[in-house]
PDB file of C-alpha atoms in Angstrom:
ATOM      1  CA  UNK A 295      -8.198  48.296 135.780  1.00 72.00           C
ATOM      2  CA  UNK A 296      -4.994  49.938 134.550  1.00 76.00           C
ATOM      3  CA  UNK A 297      -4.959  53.368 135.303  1.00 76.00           C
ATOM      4  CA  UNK A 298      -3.937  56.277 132.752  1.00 73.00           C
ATOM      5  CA  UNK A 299      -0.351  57.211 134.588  1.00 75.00           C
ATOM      6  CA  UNK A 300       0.299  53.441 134.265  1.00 82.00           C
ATOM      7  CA  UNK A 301      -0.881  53.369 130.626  1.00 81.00           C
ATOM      8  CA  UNK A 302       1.552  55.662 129.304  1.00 84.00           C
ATOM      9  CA  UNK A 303       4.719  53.473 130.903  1.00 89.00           C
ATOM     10  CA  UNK A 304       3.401  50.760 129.450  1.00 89.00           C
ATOM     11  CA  UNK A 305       3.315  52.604 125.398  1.00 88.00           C
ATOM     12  CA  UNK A 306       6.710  53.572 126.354  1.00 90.00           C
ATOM     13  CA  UNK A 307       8.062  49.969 127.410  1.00 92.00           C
ATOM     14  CA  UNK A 308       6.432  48.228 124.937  1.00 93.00           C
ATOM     15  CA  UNK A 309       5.951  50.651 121.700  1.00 93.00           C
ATOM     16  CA  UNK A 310       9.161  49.860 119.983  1.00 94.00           C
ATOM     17  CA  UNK A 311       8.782  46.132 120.048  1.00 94.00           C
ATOM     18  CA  UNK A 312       5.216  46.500 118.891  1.00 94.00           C
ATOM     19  CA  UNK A 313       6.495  48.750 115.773  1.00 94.00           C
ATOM     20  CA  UNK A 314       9.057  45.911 115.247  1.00 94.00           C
ATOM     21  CA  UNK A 315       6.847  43.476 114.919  1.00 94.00           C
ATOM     22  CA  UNK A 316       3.982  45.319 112.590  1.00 93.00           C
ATOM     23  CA  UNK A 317       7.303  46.827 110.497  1.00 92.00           C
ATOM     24  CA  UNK A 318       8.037  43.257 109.691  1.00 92.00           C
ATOM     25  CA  UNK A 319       4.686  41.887 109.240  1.00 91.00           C
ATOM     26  CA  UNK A 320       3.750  44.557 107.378  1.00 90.00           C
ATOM     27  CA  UNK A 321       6.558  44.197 104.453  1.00 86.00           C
ATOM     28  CA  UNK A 322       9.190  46.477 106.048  1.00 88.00           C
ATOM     29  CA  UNK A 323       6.844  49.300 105.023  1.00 88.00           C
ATOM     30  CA  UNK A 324       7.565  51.970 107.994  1.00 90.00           C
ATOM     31  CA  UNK A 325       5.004  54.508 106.729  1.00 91.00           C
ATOM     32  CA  UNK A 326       2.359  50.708 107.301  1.00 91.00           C
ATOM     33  CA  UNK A 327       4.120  50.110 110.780  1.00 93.00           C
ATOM     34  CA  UNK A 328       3.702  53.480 112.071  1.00 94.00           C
ATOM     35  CA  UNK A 329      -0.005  53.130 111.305  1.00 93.00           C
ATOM     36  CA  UNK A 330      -0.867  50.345 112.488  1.00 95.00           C
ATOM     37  CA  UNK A 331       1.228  50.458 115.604  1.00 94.00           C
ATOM     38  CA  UNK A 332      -0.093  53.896 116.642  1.00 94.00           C
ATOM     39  CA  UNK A 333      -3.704  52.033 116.324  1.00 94.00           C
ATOM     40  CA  UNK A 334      -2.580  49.201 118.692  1.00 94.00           C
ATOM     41  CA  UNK A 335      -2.063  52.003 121.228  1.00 91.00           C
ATOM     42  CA  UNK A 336      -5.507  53.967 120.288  1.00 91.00           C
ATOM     43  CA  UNK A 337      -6.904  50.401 121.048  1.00 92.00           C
ATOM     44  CA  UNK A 338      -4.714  49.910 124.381  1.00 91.00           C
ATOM     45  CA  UNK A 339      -6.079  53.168 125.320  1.00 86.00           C
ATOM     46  CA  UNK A 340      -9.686  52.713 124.924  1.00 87.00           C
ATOM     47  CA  UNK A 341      -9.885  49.336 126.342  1.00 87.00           C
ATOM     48  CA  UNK A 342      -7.334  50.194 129.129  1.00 80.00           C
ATOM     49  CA  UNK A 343     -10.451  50.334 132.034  1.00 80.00           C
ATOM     50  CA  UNK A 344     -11.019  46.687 130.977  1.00 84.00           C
ATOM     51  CA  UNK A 345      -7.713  45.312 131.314  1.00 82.00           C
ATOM     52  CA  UNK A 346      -5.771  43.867 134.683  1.00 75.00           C
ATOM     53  CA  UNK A 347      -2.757  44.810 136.181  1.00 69.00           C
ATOM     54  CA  UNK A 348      -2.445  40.920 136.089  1.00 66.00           C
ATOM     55  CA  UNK A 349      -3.427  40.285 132.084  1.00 76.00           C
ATOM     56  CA  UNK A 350      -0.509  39.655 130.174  1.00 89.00           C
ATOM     57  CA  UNK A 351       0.100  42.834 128.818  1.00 91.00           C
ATOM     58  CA  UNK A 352       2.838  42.011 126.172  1.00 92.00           C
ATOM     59  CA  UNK A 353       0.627  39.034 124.686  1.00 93.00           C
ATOM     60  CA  UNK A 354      -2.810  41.440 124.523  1.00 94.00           C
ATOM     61  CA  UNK A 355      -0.611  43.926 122.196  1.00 94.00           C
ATOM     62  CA  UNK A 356       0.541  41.022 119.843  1.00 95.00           C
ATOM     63  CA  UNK A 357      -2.880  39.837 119.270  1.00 95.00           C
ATOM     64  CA  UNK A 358      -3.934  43.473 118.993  1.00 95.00           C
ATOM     65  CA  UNK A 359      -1.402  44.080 116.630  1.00 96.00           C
ATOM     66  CA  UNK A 360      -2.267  40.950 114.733  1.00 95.00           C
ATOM     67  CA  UNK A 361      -5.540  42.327 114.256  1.00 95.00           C
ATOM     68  CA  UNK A 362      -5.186  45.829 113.681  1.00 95.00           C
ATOM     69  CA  UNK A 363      -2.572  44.133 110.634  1.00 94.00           C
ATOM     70  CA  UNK A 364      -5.312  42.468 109.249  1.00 93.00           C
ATOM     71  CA  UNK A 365      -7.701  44.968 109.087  1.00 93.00           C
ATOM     72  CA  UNK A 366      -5.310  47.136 107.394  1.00 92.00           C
ATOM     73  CA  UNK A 367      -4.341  44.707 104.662  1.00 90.00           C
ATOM     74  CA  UNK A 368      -8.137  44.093 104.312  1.00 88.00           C
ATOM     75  CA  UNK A 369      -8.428  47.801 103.615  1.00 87.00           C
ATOM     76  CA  UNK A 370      -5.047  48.464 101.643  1.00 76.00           C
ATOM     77  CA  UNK A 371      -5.524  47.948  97.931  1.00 69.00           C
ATOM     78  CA  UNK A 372      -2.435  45.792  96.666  1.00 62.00           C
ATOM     79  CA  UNK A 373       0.559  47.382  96.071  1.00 59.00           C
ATOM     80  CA  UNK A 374       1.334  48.354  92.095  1.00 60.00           C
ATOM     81  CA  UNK A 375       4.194  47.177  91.132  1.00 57.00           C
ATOM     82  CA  UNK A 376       5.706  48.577  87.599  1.00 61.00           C
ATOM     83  CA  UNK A 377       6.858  46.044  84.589  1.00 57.00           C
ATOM     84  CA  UNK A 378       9.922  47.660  84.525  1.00 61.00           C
ATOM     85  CA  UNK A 379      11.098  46.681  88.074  1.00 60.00           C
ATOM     86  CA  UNK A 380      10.410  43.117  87.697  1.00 58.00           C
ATOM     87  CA  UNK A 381      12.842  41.489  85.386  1.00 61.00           C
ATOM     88  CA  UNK A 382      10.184  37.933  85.480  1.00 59.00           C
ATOM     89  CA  UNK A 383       7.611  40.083  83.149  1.00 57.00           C
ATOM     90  CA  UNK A 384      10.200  42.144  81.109  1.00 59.00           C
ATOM     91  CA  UNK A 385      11.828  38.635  80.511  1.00 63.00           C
ATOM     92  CA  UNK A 386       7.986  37.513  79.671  1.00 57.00           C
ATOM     93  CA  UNK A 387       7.165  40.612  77.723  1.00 55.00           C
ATOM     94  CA  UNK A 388      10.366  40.306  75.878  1.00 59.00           C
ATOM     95  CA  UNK A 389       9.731  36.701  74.458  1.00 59.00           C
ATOM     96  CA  UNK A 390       6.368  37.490  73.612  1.00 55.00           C
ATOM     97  CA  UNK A 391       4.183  36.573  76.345  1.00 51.00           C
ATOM     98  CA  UNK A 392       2.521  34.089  77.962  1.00 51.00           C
ATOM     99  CA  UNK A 393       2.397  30.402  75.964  1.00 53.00           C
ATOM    100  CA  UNK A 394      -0.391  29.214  75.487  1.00 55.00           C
ATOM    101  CA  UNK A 395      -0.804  26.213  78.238  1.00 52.00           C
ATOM    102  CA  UNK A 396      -2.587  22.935  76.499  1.00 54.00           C
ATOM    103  CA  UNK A 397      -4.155  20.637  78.389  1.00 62.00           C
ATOM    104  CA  UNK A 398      -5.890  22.320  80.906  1.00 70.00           C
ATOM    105  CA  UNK A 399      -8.076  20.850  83.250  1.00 71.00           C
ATOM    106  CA  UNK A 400     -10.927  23.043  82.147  1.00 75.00           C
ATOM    107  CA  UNK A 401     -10.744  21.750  79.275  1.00 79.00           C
ATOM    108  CA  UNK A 402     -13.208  18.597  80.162  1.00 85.00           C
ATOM    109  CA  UNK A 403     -15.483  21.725  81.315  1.00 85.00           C
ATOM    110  CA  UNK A 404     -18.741  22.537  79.077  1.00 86.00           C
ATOM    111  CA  UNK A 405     -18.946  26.212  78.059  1.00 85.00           C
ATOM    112  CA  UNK A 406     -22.013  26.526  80.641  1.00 86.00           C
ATOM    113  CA  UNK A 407     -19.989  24.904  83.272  1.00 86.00           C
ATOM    114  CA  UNK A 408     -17.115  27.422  82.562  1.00 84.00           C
ATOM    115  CA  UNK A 409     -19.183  30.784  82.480  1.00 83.00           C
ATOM    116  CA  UNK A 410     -20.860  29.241  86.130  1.00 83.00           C
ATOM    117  CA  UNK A 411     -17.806  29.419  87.683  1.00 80.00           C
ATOM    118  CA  UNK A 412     -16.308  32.600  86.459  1.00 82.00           C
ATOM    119  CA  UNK A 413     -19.463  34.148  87.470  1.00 80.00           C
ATOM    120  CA  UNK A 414     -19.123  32.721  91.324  1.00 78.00           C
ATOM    121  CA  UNK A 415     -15.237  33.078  91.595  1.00 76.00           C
ATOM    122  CA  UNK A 416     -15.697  36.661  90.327  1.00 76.00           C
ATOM    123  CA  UNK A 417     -18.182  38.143  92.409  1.00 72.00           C
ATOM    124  CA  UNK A 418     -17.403  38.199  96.054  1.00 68.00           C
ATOM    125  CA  UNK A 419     -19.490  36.246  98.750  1.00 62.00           C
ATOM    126  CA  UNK A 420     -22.489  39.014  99.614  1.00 66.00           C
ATOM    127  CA  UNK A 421     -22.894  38.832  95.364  1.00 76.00           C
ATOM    128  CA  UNK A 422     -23.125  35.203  94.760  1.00 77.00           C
ATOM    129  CA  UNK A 423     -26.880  36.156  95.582  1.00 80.00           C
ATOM    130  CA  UNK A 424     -27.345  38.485  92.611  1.00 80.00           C
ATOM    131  CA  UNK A 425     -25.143  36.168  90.726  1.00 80.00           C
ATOM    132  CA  UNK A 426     -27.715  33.355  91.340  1.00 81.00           C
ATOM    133  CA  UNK A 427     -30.950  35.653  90.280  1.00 83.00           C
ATOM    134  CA  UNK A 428     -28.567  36.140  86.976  1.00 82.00           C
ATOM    135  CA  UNK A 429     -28.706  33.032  86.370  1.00 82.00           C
ATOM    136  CA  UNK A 430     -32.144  32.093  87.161  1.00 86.00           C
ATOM    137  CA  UNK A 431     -30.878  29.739  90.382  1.00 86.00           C
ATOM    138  CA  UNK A 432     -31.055  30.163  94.116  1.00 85.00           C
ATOM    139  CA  UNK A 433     -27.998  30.780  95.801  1.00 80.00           C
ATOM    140  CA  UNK A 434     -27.598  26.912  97.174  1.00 84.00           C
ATOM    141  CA  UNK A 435     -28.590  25.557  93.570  1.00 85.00           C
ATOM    142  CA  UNK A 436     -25.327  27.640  92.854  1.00 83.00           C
ATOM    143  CA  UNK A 437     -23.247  26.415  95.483  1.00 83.00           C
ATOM    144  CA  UNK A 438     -23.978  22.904  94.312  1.00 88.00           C
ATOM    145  CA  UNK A 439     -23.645  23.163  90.812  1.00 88.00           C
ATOM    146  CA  UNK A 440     -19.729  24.770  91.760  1.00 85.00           C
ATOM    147  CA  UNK A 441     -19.581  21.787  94.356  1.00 86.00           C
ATOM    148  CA  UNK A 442     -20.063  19.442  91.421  1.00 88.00           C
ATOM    149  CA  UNK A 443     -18.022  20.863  89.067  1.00 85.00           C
ATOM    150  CA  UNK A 444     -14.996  21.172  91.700  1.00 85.00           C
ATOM    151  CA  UNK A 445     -15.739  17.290  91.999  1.00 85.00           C
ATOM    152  CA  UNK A 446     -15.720  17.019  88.303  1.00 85.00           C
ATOM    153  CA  UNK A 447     -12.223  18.711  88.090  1.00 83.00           C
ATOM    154  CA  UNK A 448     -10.643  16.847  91.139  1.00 81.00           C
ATOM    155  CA  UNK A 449     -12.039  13.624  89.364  1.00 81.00           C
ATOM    156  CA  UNK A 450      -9.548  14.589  86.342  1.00 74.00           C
ATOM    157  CA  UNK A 451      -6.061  14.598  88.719  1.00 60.00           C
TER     158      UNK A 451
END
């Protein structure tokens, strides 16, 4: 057991690198960093009764860290980025837009076939149930039917 007095040297030793490291896993964002590294501590803190003097303390912050990072970019919606600051889509919206790319390999898909897998790849996994009732299939009648039309594709390469 670590004891509270012995905690707080430990945040102190070990706090900068651990804002380091979430800083530049985190996209440089410090607002992100200071979030998520103050959580690695609330962590540290509640779990400190369970941890040994002798457990590699430095190591159980990284993979704490490397958690508490994922959870937060699990949470975060994606960041918005304007069409003005990216050259790339003024450049596209300038010529026009996209072209119109021939050949695809959906192409060899049947409009069935299509609407099947834009229905699984856009609901997320707990919906894929629902999506199945939609369509009048269980859920691993779906998961076949995508199976063979992923084979189907991969056939075209």
């Amino acid at each position: 057991m670590i004891e509270p007095e012995h905690c707080t040297l430990i945040i102190e030793k070990y706090y900068r690198e651990i804002f380091s490291y979430c800083y530049a896993k985190l996209g440089y964002s410090h607002h992100s960093a200071e979030d998520c590294t103050q959580e690695v501590f609330v962590v540290f803190f509640s779990k400190h009764e369970r941890l040994d003097e002798t457990d590699n303390i430095r190591l159980w912050l990284y993979r704490t860290a490397d958690n508490v990072i994922k959870t937060f970019l699990r949470k975060s919606p994606p960041v918005a980025v304007s069409i003005e600051d990216s050259s790339e889509a003024m450049n596209i919206a300038d010529s026009g837009g996209f072209t119109e790319v021939s050949d695809s390999p959906l192409d060899i898909l049947d409009q069935e076939e299509r609407q099947l897998l834009e229905l699984y790849y856009d609901s997320d996994y707990g919906q894929r149930t629902a999506a199945a009732k939609r369509l009048g299939i269980s859920l691993p009648a779906l998961y076949r039917k995508v199976h063979r039309i992923k084979k189907k594709l991969r056939a075209v390469k």
